[in-house]
PDB file of N, CA and C in Angstrom:
ATOM      1  N   UNK F  30      79.800  12.766 113.518  1.00  0.00           N
ATOM      2  CA  UNK F  30      79.165  14.053 113.356  1.00  0.00           C
ATOM      3  C   UNK F  30      79.440  14.535 111.933  1.00  0.00           C
ATOM      4  N   UNK F  31      78.402  14.972 111.269  1.00  0.00           N
ATOM      5  CA  UNK F  31      78.516  15.428 109.889  1.00  0.00           C
ATOM      6  C   UNK F  31      78.682  16.945 109.862  1.00  0.00           C
ATOM      7  N   UNK F  32      79.721  17.417 109.209  1.00  0.00           N
ATOM      8  CA  UNK F  32      80.010  18.849 109.181  1.00  0.00           C
ATOM      9  C   UNK F  32      79.849  19.457 107.795  1.00  0.00           C
ATOM     10  N   UNK F  33      79.126  18.797 106.925  1.00  0.00           N
ATOM     11  CA  UNK F  33      78.937  19.336 105.589  1.00  0.00           C
ATOM     12  C   UNK F  33      77.959  20.500 105.619  1.00  0.00           C
ATOM     13  N   UNK F  34      78.261  21.501 104.842  1.00  0.00           N
ATOM     14  CA  UNK F  34      77.382  22.665 104.750  1.00  0.00           C
ATOM     15  C   UNK F  34      76.267  22.350 103.764  1.00  0.00           C
ATOM     16  N   UNK F  35      75.050  22.475 104.190  1.00  0.00           N
ATOM     17  CA  UNK F  35      73.916  22.152 103.334  1.00  0.00           C
ATOM     18  C   UNK F  35      73.276  23.403 102.714  1.00  0.00           C
ATOM     19  N   UNK F  36      73.934  24.522 102.874  1.00  0.00           N
ATOM     20  CA  UNK F  36      73.401  25.748 102.287  1.00  0.00           C
ATOM     21  C   UNK F  36      73.601  25.730 100.786  1.00  0.00           C
ATOM     22  N   UNK F  37      72.699  26.391 100.090  1.00  0.00           N
ATOM     23  CA  UNK F  37      72.796  26.476  98.642  1.00  0.00           C
ATOM     24  C   UNK F  37      73.849  27.507  98.270  1.00  0.00           C
ATOM     25  N   UNK F  38      74.511  27.265  97.153  1.00  0.00           N
ATOM     26  CA  UNK F  38      75.510  28.205  96.645  1.00  0.00           C
ATOM     27  C   UNK F  38      74.806  29.471  96.166  1.00  0.00           C
ATOM     28  N   UNK F  39      75.530  30.569  96.180  1.00  0.00           N
ATOM     29  CA  UNK F  39      74.969  31.812  95.671  1.00  0.00           C
ATOM     30  C   UNK F  39      74.663  32.783  96.787  1.00  0.00           C
ATOM     31  N   UNK F  40      74.433  33.983  96.385  1.00  0.00           N
ATOM     32  CA  UNK F  40      74.183  35.055  97.333  1.00  0.00           C
ATOM     33  C   UNK F  40      72.701  35.394  97.323  1.00  0.00           C
ATOM     34  N   UNK F  41      72.124  35.500  98.487  1.00  0.00           N
ATOM     35  CA  UNK F  41      70.728  35.890  98.609  1.00  0.00           C
ATOM     36  C   UNK F  41      70.686  37.382  98.898  1.00  0.00           C
ATOM     37  N   UNK F  42      69.974  38.112  98.073  1.00  0.00           N
ATOM     38  CA  UNK F  42      69.885  39.558  98.256  1.00  0.00           C
ATOM     39  C   UNK F  42      68.420  39.973  98.380  1.00  0.00           C
ATOM     40  N   UNK F  43      68.200  41.047  99.093  1.00  0.00           N
ATOM     41  CA  UNK F  43      66.851  41.583  99.229  1.00  0.00           C
ATOM     42  C   UNK F  43      66.416  42.213  97.911  1.00  0.00           C
ATOM     43  N   UNK F  44      65.128  42.194  97.672  1.00  0.00           N
ATOM     44  CA  UNK F  44      64.595  42.838  96.472  1.00  0.00           C
ATOM     45  C   UNK F  44      64.663  44.352  96.634  1.00  0.00           C
ATOM     46  N   UNK F  45      64.787  45.031  95.526  1.00  0.00           N
ATOM     47  CA  UNK F  45      64.859  46.483  95.531  1.00  0.00           C
ATOM     48  C   UNK F  45      63.484  47.060  95.847  1.00  0.00           C
ATOM     49  N   UNK F  46      63.423  47.989  96.765  1.00  0.00           N
ATOM     50  CA  UNK F  46      62.167  48.634  97.133  1.00  0.00           C
ATOM     51  C   UNK F  46      62.029  49.922  96.334  1.00  0.00           C
ATOM     52  N   UNK F  47      61.085  49.999  95.401  1.00  0.00           N
ATOM     53  CA  UNK F  47      60.956  51.199  94.567  1.00  0.00           C
ATOM     54  C   UNK F  47      60.572  52.444  95.365  1.00  0.00           C
ATOM     55  N   UNK F  48      59.977  52.271  96.530  1.00  0.00           N
ATOM     56  CA  UNK F  48      59.577  53.418  97.346  1.00  0.00           C
ATOM     57  C   UNK F  48      60.784  54.232  97.790  1.00  0.00           C
ATOM     58  N   UNK F  49      61.884  53.563  98.045  1.00  0.00           N
ATOM     59  CA  UNK F  49      63.088  54.259  98.503  1.00  0.00           C
ATOM     60  C   UNK F  49      63.531  55.308  97.495  1.00  0.00           C
ATOM     61  N   UNK F  50      63.376  55.004  96.217  1.00  0.00           N
ATOM     62  CA  UNK F  50      63.855  55.912  95.179  1.00  0.00           C
ATOM     63  C   UNK F  50      62.788  56.878  94.681  1.00  0.00           C
ATOM     64  N   UNK F  51      61.527  56.586  94.930  1.00  0.00           N
ATOM     65  CA  UNK F  51      60.471  57.433  94.370  1.00  0.00           C
ATOM     66  C   UNK F  51      59.850  58.401  95.373  1.00  0.00           C
ATOM     67  N   UNK F  52      59.983  58.145  96.646  1.00  0.00           N
ATOM     68  CA  UNK F  52      59.351  58.994  97.656  1.00  0.00           C
ATOM     69  C   UNK F  52      60.408  59.887  98.308  1.00  0.00           C
ATOM     70  N   UNK F  53      60.274  61.200  98.144  1.00  0.00           N
ATOM     71  CA  UNK F  53      61.242  62.154  98.697  1.00  0.00           C
ATOM     72  C   UNK F  53      61.273  62.140 100.224  1.00  0.00           C
ATOM     73  N   UNK F  54      60.192  61.696 100.840  1.00  0.00           N
ATOM     74  CA  UNK F  54      60.149  61.664 102.302  1.00  0.00           C
ATOM     75  C   UNK F  54      61.159  60.671 102.877  1.00  0.00           C
ATOM     76  N   UNK F  55      61.447  59.626 102.130  1.00  0.00           N
ATOM     77  CA  UNK F  55      62.414  58.627 102.599  1.00  0.00           C
ATOM     78  C   UNK F  55      63.790  59.262 102.745  1.00  0.00           C
ATOM     79  N   UNK F  56      64.231  59.978 101.718  1.00  0.00           N
ATOM     80  CA  UNK F  56      65.535  60.643 101.775  1.00  0.00           C
ATOM     81  C   UNK F  56      65.565  61.678 102.892  1.00  0.00           C
ATOM     82  N   UNK F  57      64.508  62.459 103.013  1.00  0.00           N
ATOM     83  CA  UNK F  57      64.464  63.479 104.061  1.00  0.00           C
ATOM     84  C   UNK F  57      64.538  62.844 105.448  1.00  0.00           C
ATOM     85  N   UNK F  58      63.855  61.741 105.620  1.00  0.00           N
ATOM     86  CA  UNK F  58      63.893  61.037 106.904  1.00  0.00           C
ATOM     87  C   UNK F  58      65.293  60.494 107.197  1.00  0.00           C
ATOM     88  N   UNK F  59      65.938  59.919 106.194  1.00  0.00           N
ATOM     89  CA  UNK F  59      67.295  59.396 106.383  1.00  0.00           C
ATOM     90  C   UNK F  59      68.282  60.507 106.721  1.00  0.00           C
ATOM     91  N   UNK F  60      68.149  61.652 106.072  1.00  0.00           N
ATOM     92  CA  UNK F  60      69.041  62.777 106.361  1.00  0.00           C
ATOM     93  C   UNK F  60      68.825  63.316 107.771  1.00  0.00           C
ATOM     94  N   UNK F  61      67.585  63.352 108.211  1.00  0.00           N
ATOM     95  CA  UNK F  61      67.280  63.801 109.571  1.00  0.00           C
ATOM     96  C   UNK F  61      67.877  62.846 110.603  1.00  0.00           C
ATOM     97  N   UNK F  62      67.708  61.565 110.364  1.00  0.00           N
ATOM     98  CA  UNK F  62      68.258  60.567 111.282  1.00  0.00           C
ATOM     99  C   UNK F  62      69.780  60.632 111.294  1.00  0.00           C
ATOM    100  N   UNK F  63      70.391  60.837 110.116  1.00  0.00           N
ATOM    101  CA  UNK F  63      71.849  60.922 110.043  1.00  0.00           C
ATOM    102  C   UNK F  63      72.374  62.064 110.906  1.00  0.00           C
ATOM    103  N   UNK F  64      71.706  63.205 110.882  1.00  0.00           N
ATOM    104  CA  UNK F  64      72.126  64.350 111.696  1.00  0.00           C
ATOM    105  C   UNK F  64      72.129  64.020 113.182  1.00  0.00           C
ATOM    106  N   UNK F  65      71.183  63.196 113.613  1.00  0.00           N
ATOM    107  CA  UNK F  65      71.099  62.853 115.031  1.00  0.00           C
ATOM    108  C   UNK F  65      72.269  61.980 115.476  1.00  0.00           C
ATOM    109  N   UNK F  66      72.880  61.249 114.552  1.00  0.00           N
ATOM    110  CA  UNK F  66      73.918  60.291 114.918  1.00  0.00           C
ATOM    111  C   UNK F  66      75.318  60.692 114.482  1.00  0.00           C
ATOM    112  N   UNK F  67      75.490  61.895 113.973  1.00  0.00           N
ATOM    113  CA  UNK F  67      76.828  62.355 113.616  1.00  0.00           C
ATOM    114  C   UNK F  67      77.649  62.550 114.884  1.00  0.00           C
ATOM    115  N   UNK F  68      78.937  62.259 114.825  1.00  0.00           N
ATOM    116  CA  UNK F  68      79.769  62.463 116.022  1.00  0.00           C
ATOM    117  C   UNK F  68      79.861  63.937 116.386  1.00  0.00           C
ATOM    118  N   UNK F  69      79.799  64.212 117.651  1.00  0.00           N
ATOM    119  CA  UNK F  69      79.896  65.586 118.127  1.00  0.00           C
ATOM    120  C   UNK F  69      81.358  66.015 118.117  1.00  0.00           C
ATOM    121  N   UNK F  70      81.626  67.179 117.555  1.00  0.00           N
ATOM    122  CA  UNK F  70      82.999  67.637 117.308  1.00  0.00           C
ATOM    123  C   UNK F  70      83.893  67.677 118.550  1.00  0.00           C
ATOM    124  N   UNK F  71      83.494  68.301 119.640  1.00  0.00           N
ATOM    125  CA  UNK F  71      84.448  68.415 120.757  1.00  0.00           C
ATOM    126  C   UNK F  71      84.450  67.194 121.676  1.00  0.00           C
ATOM    127  N   UNK F  72      84.464  65.985 121.104  1.00  0.00           N
ATOM    128  CA  UNK F  72      84.365  64.808 121.970  1.00  0.00           C
ATOM    129  C   UNK F  72      85.615  64.574 122.802  1.00  0.00           C
ATOM    130  N   UNK F  73      86.728  65.193 122.437  1.00  0.00           N
ATOM    131  CA  UNK F  73      87.923  65.016 123.268  1.00  0.00           C
ATOM    132  C   UNK F  73      87.752  65.716 124.613  1.00  0.00           C
ATOM    133  N   UNK F  74      87.024  66.815 124.653  1.00  0.00           N
ATOM    134  CA  UNK F  74      86.798  67.492 125.933  1.00  0.00           C
ATOM    135  C   UNK F  74      85.676  66.832 126.732  1.00  0.00           C
ATOM    136  N   UNK F  75      84.645  66.347 126.030  1.00  0.00           N
ATOM    137  CA  UNK F  75      83.472  65.819 126.717  1.00  0.00           C
ATOM    138  C   UNK F  75      83.609  64.357 127.128  1.00  0.00           C
ATOM    139  N   UNK F  76      84.118  63.527 126.238  1.00  0.00           N
ATOM    140  CA  UNK F  76      84.079  62.080 126.457  1.00  0.00           C
ATOM    141  C   UNK F  76      85.453  61.489 126.759  1.00  0.00           C
ATOM    142  N   UNK F  77      86.447  61.874 125.989  1.00  0.00           N
ATOM    143  CA  UNK F  77      87.766  61.249 126.085  1.00  0.00           C
ATOM    144  C   UNK F  77      88.651  61.970 127.090  1.00  0.00           C
ATOM    145  N   UNK F  78      88.897  61.319 128.200  1.00  0.00           N
ATOM    146  CA  UNK F  78      89.757  61.902 129.235  1.00  0.00           C
ATOM    147  C   UNK F  78      91.199  61.421 129.099  1.00  0.00           C
ATOM    148  N   UNK F  79      91.386  60.248 128.495  1.00  0.00           N
ATOM    149  CA  UNK F  79      92.707  59.634 128.395  1.00  0.00           C
ATOM    150  C   UNK F  79      93.380  59.900 127.043  1.00  0.00           C
ATOM    151  N   UNK F  80      92.616  60.410 126.079  1.00  0.00           N
ATOM    152  CA  UNK F  80      93.137  60.610 124.723  1.00  0.00           C
ATOM    153  C   UNK F  80      93.290  62.085 124.393  1.00  0.00           C
ATOM    154  N   UNK F  81      94.213  62.364 123.489  1.00  0.00           N
ATOM    155  CA  UNK F  81      94.432  63.715 122.971  1.00  0.00           C
ATOM    156  C   UNK F  81      94.202  63.686 121.456  1.00  0.00           C
ATOM    157  N   UNK F  82      93.858  64.826 120.851  1.00  0.00           N
ATOM    158  CA  UNK F  82      93.599  64.842 119.401  1.00  0.00           C
ATOM    159  C   UNK F  82      94.756  64.297 118.560  1.00  0.00           C
ATOM    160  N   UNK F  83      95.996  64.528 118.977  1.00  0.00           N
ATOM    161  CA  UNK F  83      97.124  64.031 118.176  1.00  0.00           C
ATOM    162  C   UNK F  83      97.140  62.502 118.130  1.00  0.00           C
ATOM    163  N   UNK F  84      96.596  61.845 119.153  1.00  0.00           N
ATOM    164  CA  UNK F  84      96.557  60.385 119.173  1.00  0.00           C
ATOM    165  C   UNK F  84      95.607  59.857 118.103  1.00  0.00           C
ATOM    166  N   UNK F  85      94.498  60.559 117.897  1.00  0.00           N
ATOM    167  CA  UNK F  85      93.583  60.189 116.819  1.00  0.00           C
ATOM    168  C   UNK F  85      94.289  60.323 115.478  1.00  0.00           C
ATOM    169  N   UNK F  86      95.063  61.392 115.307  1.00  0.00           N
ATOM    170  CA  UNK F  86      95.799  61.606 114.061  1.00  0.00           C
ATOM    171  C   UNK F  86      96.798  60.470 113.828  1.00  0.00           C
ATOM    172  N   UNK F  87      97.479  60.043 114.879  1.00  0.00           N
ATOM    173  CA  UNK F  87      98.456  58.953 114.750  1.00  0.00           C
ATOM    174  C   UNK F  87      97.764  57.667 114.313  1.00  0.00           C
ATOM    175  N   UNK F  88      96.653  57.329 114.956  1.00  0.00           N
ATOM    176  CA  UNK F  88      95.967  56.079 114.602  1.00  0.00           C
ATOM    177  C   UNK F  88      95.332  56.193 113.217  1.00  0.00           C
ATOM    178  N   UNK F  89      94.843  57.370 112.842  1.00  0.00           N
ATOM    179  CA  UNK F  89      94.273  57.547 111.501  1.00  0.00           C
ATOM    180  C   UNK F  89      95.358  57.414 110.430  1.00  0.00           C
ATOM    181  N   UNK F  90      96.538  57.935 110.699  1.00  0.00           N
ATOM    182  CA  UNK F  90      97.660  57.785 109.762  1.00  0.00           C
ATOM    183  C   UNK F  90      98.037  56.316 109.620  1.00  0.00           C
ATOM    184  N   UNK F  91      98.065  55.609 110.723  1.00  0.00           N
ATOM    185  CA  UNK F  91      98.362  54.176 110.688  1.00  0.00           C
ATOM    186  C   UNK F  91      97.296  53.432 109.886  1.00  0.00           C
ATOM    187  N   UNK F  92      96.029  53.788 110.082  1.00  0.00           N
ATOM    188  CA  UNK F  92      94.943  53.149 109.338  1.00  0.00           C
ATOM    189  C   UNK F  92      95.097  53.394 107.836  1.00  0.00           C
ATOM    190  N   UNK F  93      95.484  54.606 107.462  1.00  0.00           N
ATOM    191  CA  UNK F  93      95.703  54.925 106.052  1.00  0.00           C
ATOM    192  C   UNK F  93      96.847  54.085 105.484  1.00  0.00           C
ATOM    193  N   UNK F  94      97.923  53.944 106.239  1.00  0.00           N
ATOM    194  CA  UNK F  94      99.056  53.129 105.787  1.00  0.00           C
ATOM    195  C   UNK F  94      98.644  51.672 105.581  1.00  0.00           C
ATOM    196  N   UNK F  95      97.828  51.151 106.481  1.00  0.00           N
ATOM    197  CA  UNK F  95      97.340  49.778 106.337  1.00  0.00           C
ATOM    198  C   UNK F  95      96.493  49.657 105.074  1.00  0.00           C
ATOM    199  N   UNK F  96      95.611  50.623 104.850  1.00  0.00           N
ATOM    200  CA  UNK F  96      94.759  50.592 103.654  1.00  0.00           C
ATOM    201  C   UNK F  96      95.593  50.653 102.379  1.00  0.00           C
ATOM    202  N   UNK F  97      96.619  51.487 102.381  1.00  0.00           N
ATOM    203  CA  UNK F  97      97.485  51.577 101.201  1.00  0.00           C
ATOM    204  C   UNK F  97      98.260  50.282 100.996  1.00  0.00           C
ATOM    205  N   UNK F  98      98.760  49.698 102.061  1.00  0.00           N
ATOM    206  CA  UNK F  98      99.524  48.452 101.968  1.00  0.00           C
ATOM    207  C   UNK F  98      98.656  47.300 101.459  1.00  0.00           C
ATOM    208  N   UNK F  99      97.399  47.290 101.870  1.00  0.00           N
ATOM    209  CA  UNK F  99      96.490  46.205 101.496  1.00  0.00           C
ATOM    210  C   UNK F  99      95.679  46.520 100.238  1.00  0.00           C
ATOM    211  N   UNK F 100      95.956  47.648  99.592  1.00  0.00           N
ATOM    212  CA  UNK F 100      95.241  48.072  98.375  1.00  0.00           C
ATOM    213  C   UNK F 100      93.727  48.097  98.571  1.00  0.00           C
ATOM    214  N   UNK F 101      93.296  48.671  99.678  1.00  0.00           N
ATOM    215  CA  UNK F 101      91.864  48.790  99.951  1.00  0.00           C
ATOM    216  C   UNK F 101      91.259  49.893  99.087  1.00  0.00           C
ATOM    217  N   UNK F 102      89.964  49.793  98.887  1.00  0.00           N
ATOM    218  CA  UNK F 102      89.263  50.877  98.216  1.00  0.00           C
ATOM    219  C   UNK F 102      89.333  52.116  99.108  1.00  0.00           C
ATOM    220  N   UNK F 103      89.262  53.289  98.490  1.00  0.00           N
ATOM    221  CA  UNK F 103      89.349  54.537  99.251  1.00  0.00           C
ATOM    222  C   UNK F 103      88.227  54.630 100.281  1.00  0.00           C
ATOM    223  N   UNK F 104      87.063  54.101  99.939  1.00  0.00           N
ATOM    224  CA  UNK F 104      85.914  54.178 100.836  1.00  0.00           C
ATOM    225  C   UNK F 104      86.148  53.419 102.137  1.00  0.00           C
ATOM    226  N   UNK F 105      86.989  52.410 102.106  1.00  0.00           N
ATOM    227  CA  UNK F 105      87.258  51.628 103.322  1.00  0.00           C
ATOM    228  C   UNK F 105      87.896  52.518 104.384  1.00  0.00           C
ATOM    229  N   UNK F 106      88.906  53.283 103.995  1.00  0.00           N
ATOM    230  CA  UNK F 106      89.564  54.170 104.959  1.00  0.00           C
ATOM    231  C   UNK F 106      88.589  55.224 105.478  1.00  0.00           C
ATOM    232  N   UNK F 107      87.843  55.843 104.570  1.00  0.00           N
ATOM    233  CA  UNK F 107      86.914  56.898 104.986  1.00  0.00           C
ATOM    234  C   UNK F 107      85.848  56.358 105.932  1.00  0.00           C
ATOM    235  N   UNK F 108      85.308  55.201 105.621  1.00  0.00           N
ATOM    236  CA  UNK F 108      84.294  54.597 106.477  1.00  0.00           C
ATOM    237  C   UNK F 108      84.887  54.189 107.824  1.00  0.00           C
ATOM    238  N   UNK F 109      86.103  53.669 107.812  1.00  0.00           N
ATOM    239  CA  UNK F 109      86.755  53.252 109.056  1.00  0.00           C
ATOM    240  C   UNK F 109      86.994  54.445 109.983  1.00  0.00           C
ATOM    241  N   UNK F 110      87.425  55.571 109.431  1.00  0.00           N
ATOM    242  CA  UNK F 110      87.634  56.774 110.253  1.00  0.00           C
ATOM    243  C   UNK F 110      86.294  57.294 110.768  1.00  0.00           C
ATOM    244  N   UNK F 111      85.252  57.173 109.957  1.00  0.00           N
ATOM    245  CA  UNK F 111      83.922  57.564 110.412  1.00  0.00           C
ATOM    246  C   UNK F 111      83.500  56.703 111.597  1.00  0.00           C
ATOM    247  N   UNK F 112      83.715  55.399 111.506  1.00  0.00           N
ATOM    248  CA  UNK F 112      83.414  54.497 112.625  1.00  0.00           C
ATOM    249  C   UNK F 112      84.222  54.886 113.860  1.00  0.00           C
ATOM    250  N   UNK F 113      85.495  55.176 113.650  1.00  0.00           N
ATOM    251  CA  UNK F 113      86.373  55.566 114.756  1.00  0.00           C
ATOM    252  C   UNK F 113      85.826  56.805 115.467  1.00  0.00           C
ATOM    253  N   UNK F 114      85.481  57.824 114.702  1.00  0.00           N
ATOM    254  CA  UNK F 114      84.967  59.058 115.296  1.00  0.00           C
ATOM    255  C   UNK F 114      83.634  58.842 116.002  1.00  0.00           C
ATOM    256  N   UNK F 115      82.767  58.055 115.402  1.00  0.00           N
ATOM    257  CA  UNK F 115      81.470  57.790 116.031  1.00  0.00           C
ATOM    258  C   UNK F 115      81.653  57.074 117.369  1.00  0.00           C
ATOM    259  N   UNK F 116      82.551  56.122 117.406  1.00  0.00           N
ATOM    260  CA  UNK F 116      82.805  55.381 118.646  1.00  0.00           C
ATOM    261  C   UNK F 116      83.436  56.285 119.700  1.00  0.00           C
ATOM    262  N   UNK F 117      84.465  57.027 119.288  1.00  0.00           N
ATOM    263  CA  UNK F 117      85.167  57.887 120.246  1.00  0.00           C
ATOM    264  C   UNK F 117      84.278  59.006 120.779  1.00  0.00           C
ATOM    265  N   UNK F 118      83.259  59.393 120.026  1.00  0.00           N
ATOM    266  CA  UNK F 118      82.386  60.470 120.485  1.00  0.00           C
ATOM    267  C   UNK F 118      81.388  59.999 121.534  1.00  0.00           C
ATOM    268  N   UNK F 119      81.336  58.687 121.761  1.00  0.00           N
ATOM    269  CA  UNK F 119      80.349  58.144 122.697  1.00  0.00           C
ATOM    270  C   UNK F 119      80.991  57.349 123.838  1.00  0.00           C
ATOM    271  N   UNK F 120      82.038  56.591 123.536  1.00  0.00           N
ATOM    272  CA  UNK F 120      82.602  55.650 124.508  1.00  0.00           C
ATOM    273  C   UNK F 120      83.982  56.110 124.972  1.00  0.00           C
ATOM    274  N   UNK F 121      84.162  56.349 126.278  1.00  0.00           N
ATOM    275  CA  UNK F 121      85.504  56.662 126.782  1.00  0.00           C
ATOM    276  C   UNK F 121      86.449  55.487 126.496  1.00  0.00           C
ATOM    277  N   UNK F 122      87.618  55.797 125.950  1.00  0.00           N
ATOM    278  CA  UNK F 122      88.535  54.758 125.489  1.00  0.00           C
ATOM    279  C   UNK F 122      89.925  54.990 126.067  1.00  0.00           C
ATOM    280  N   UNK F 123      90.565  53.913 126.514  1.00  0.00           N
ATOM    281  CA  UNK F 123      91.941  54.012 127.005  1.00  0.00           C
ATOM    282  C   UNK F 123      92.885  54.120 125.814  1.00  0.00           C
ATOM    283  N   UNK F 124      93.981  54.833 125.998  1.00  0.00           N
ATOM    284  CA  UNK F 124      94.917  54.975 124.879  1.00  0.00           C
ATOM    285  C   UNK F 124      95.565  53.653 124.518  1.00  0.00           C
ATOM    286  N   UNK F 125      95.629  52.726 125.449  1.00  0.00           N
ATOM    287  CA  UNK F 125      96.195  51.408 125.138  1.00  0.00           C
ATOM    288  C   UNK F 125      95.297  50.601 124.197  1.00  0.00           C
ATOM    289  N   UNK F 126      94.049  51.018 124.042  1.00  0.00           N
ATOM    290  CA  UNK F 126      93.101  50.308 123.170  1.00  0.00           C
ATOM    291  C   UNK F 126      92.870  51.025 121.842  1.00  0.00           C
ATOM    292  N   UNK F 127      93.513  52.152 121.624  1.00  0.00           N
ATOM    293  CA  UNK F 127      93.211  52.971 120.453  1.00  0.00           C
ATOM    294  C   UNK F 127      93.593  52.279 119.143  1.00  0.00           C
ATOM    295  N   UNK F 128      94.753  51.655 119.072  1.00  0.00           N
ATOM    296  CA  UNK F 128      95.146  50.980 117.829  1.00  0.00           C
ATOM    297  C   UNK F 128      94.253  49.768 117.575  1.00  0.00           C
ATOM    298  N   UNK F 129      93.884  49.061 118.618  1.00  0.00           N
ATOM    299  CA  UNK F 129      92.953  47.944 118.466  1.00  0.00           C
ATOM    300  C   UNK F 129      91.623  48.444 117.919  1.00  0.00           C
ATOM    301  N   UNK F 130      91.142  49.558 118.442  1.00  0.00           N
ATOM    302  CA  UNK F 130      89.904  50.150 117.943  1.00  0.00           C
ATOM    303  C   UNK F 130      90.041  50.503 116.467  1.00  0.00           C
ATOM    304  N   UNK F 131      91.172  51.083 116.083  1.00  0.00           N
ATOM    305  CA  UNK F 131      91.405  51.403 114.676  1.00  0.00           C
ATOM    306  C   UNK F 131      91.388  50.160 113.803  1.00  0.00           C
ATOM    307  N   UNK F 132      91.987  49.079 114.283  1.00  0.00           N
ATOM    308  CA  UNK F 132      91.996  47.826 113.526  1.00  0.00           C
ATOM    309  C   UNK F 132      90.585  47.266 113.369  1.00  0.00           C
ATOM    310  N   UNK F 133      89.796  47.338 114.426  1.00  0.00           N
ATOM    311  CA  UNK F 133      88.417  46.855 114.365  1.00  0.00           C
ATOM    312  C   UNK F 133      87.613  47.691 113.373  1.00  0.00           C
ATOM    313  N   UNK F 134      87.797  49.001 113.400  1.00  0.00           N
ATOM    314  CA  UNK F 134      87.091  49.877 112.461  1.00  0.00           C
ATOM    315  C   UNK F 134      87.475  49.551 111.022  1.00  0.00           C
ATOM    316  N   UNK F 135      88.763  49.305 110.775  1.00  0.00           N
ATOM    317  CA  UNK F 135      89.211  48.901 109.436  1.00  0.00           C
ATOM    318  C   UNK F 135      88.586  47.575 109.025  1.00  0.00           C
ATOM    319  N   UNK F 136      88.554  46.638 109.939  1.00  0.00           N
ATOM    320  CA  UNK F 136      87.986  45.326 109.645  1.00  0.00           C
ATOM    321  C   UNK F 136      86.511  45.447 109.267  1.00  0.00           C
ATOM    322  N   UNK F 137      85.754  46.178 110.075  1.00  0.00           N
ATOM    323  CA  UNK F 137      84.325  46.339 109.791  1.00  0.00           C
ATOM    324  C   UNK F 137      84.092  47.053 108.465  1.00  0.00           C
ATOM    325  N   UNK F 138      84.846  48.111 108.218  1.00  0.00           N
ATOM    326  CA  UNK F 138      84.682  48.864 106.973  1.00  0.00           C
ATOM    327  C   UNK F 138      85.044  48.005 105.765  1.00  0.00           C
ATOM    328  N   UNK F 139      86.090  47.199 105.890  1.00  0.00           N
ATOM    329  CA  UNK F 139      86.486  46.355 104.758  1.00  0.00           C
ATOM    330  C   UNK F 139      85.449  45.269 104.495  1.00  0.00           C
ATOM    331  N   UNK F 140      84.828  44.761 105.539  1.00  0.00           N
ATOM    332  CA  UNK F 140      83.784  43.752 105.359  1.00  0.00           C
ATOM    333  C   UNK F 140      82.549  44.364 104.711  1.00  0.00           C
ATOM    334  N   UNK F 141      82.238  45.588 105.059  1.00  0.00           N
ATOM    335  CA  UNK F 141      81.069  46.239 104.475  1.00  0.00           C
ATOM    336  C   UNK F 141      81.294  46.537 103.000  1.00  0.00           C
ATOM    337  N   UNK F 142      82.517  46.883 102.629  1.00  0.00           N
ATOM    338  CA  UNK F 142      82.820  47.257 101.249  1.00  0.00           C
ATOM    339  C   UNK F 142      83.203  46.080 100.366  1.00  0.00           C
ATOM    340  N   UNK F 143      83.385  44.902 100.939  1.00  0.00           N
ATOM    341  CA  UNK F 143      83.781  43.762 100.094  1.00  0.00           C
ATOM    342  C   UNK F 143      82.581  42.977  99.616  1.00  0.00           C
TER     343      UNK F 143
END
């Protein structure tokens, strides 16, 4: 069995779409969509029955310490906490899974920013 990678070297990127930067409707549409998907503030009362707000603070502090230890860009931590809040605002989560969730959010954010 041959396991050689036959892909070409280099990164393939999409071409820049000039419409995104020239049409104001695109930005307005993106901002409207963003509002629909922002995490709802009181998610601890509505969604999370097993978690308390201080637990989010503990995991966020741990995430910050990991980012500092690994010399991550500042955006990685901010994006990871955003992912954490978006997930917690929708999916009921056990407290035994909270640190794992924080690690996954850090991993995804670091992959997006690298």
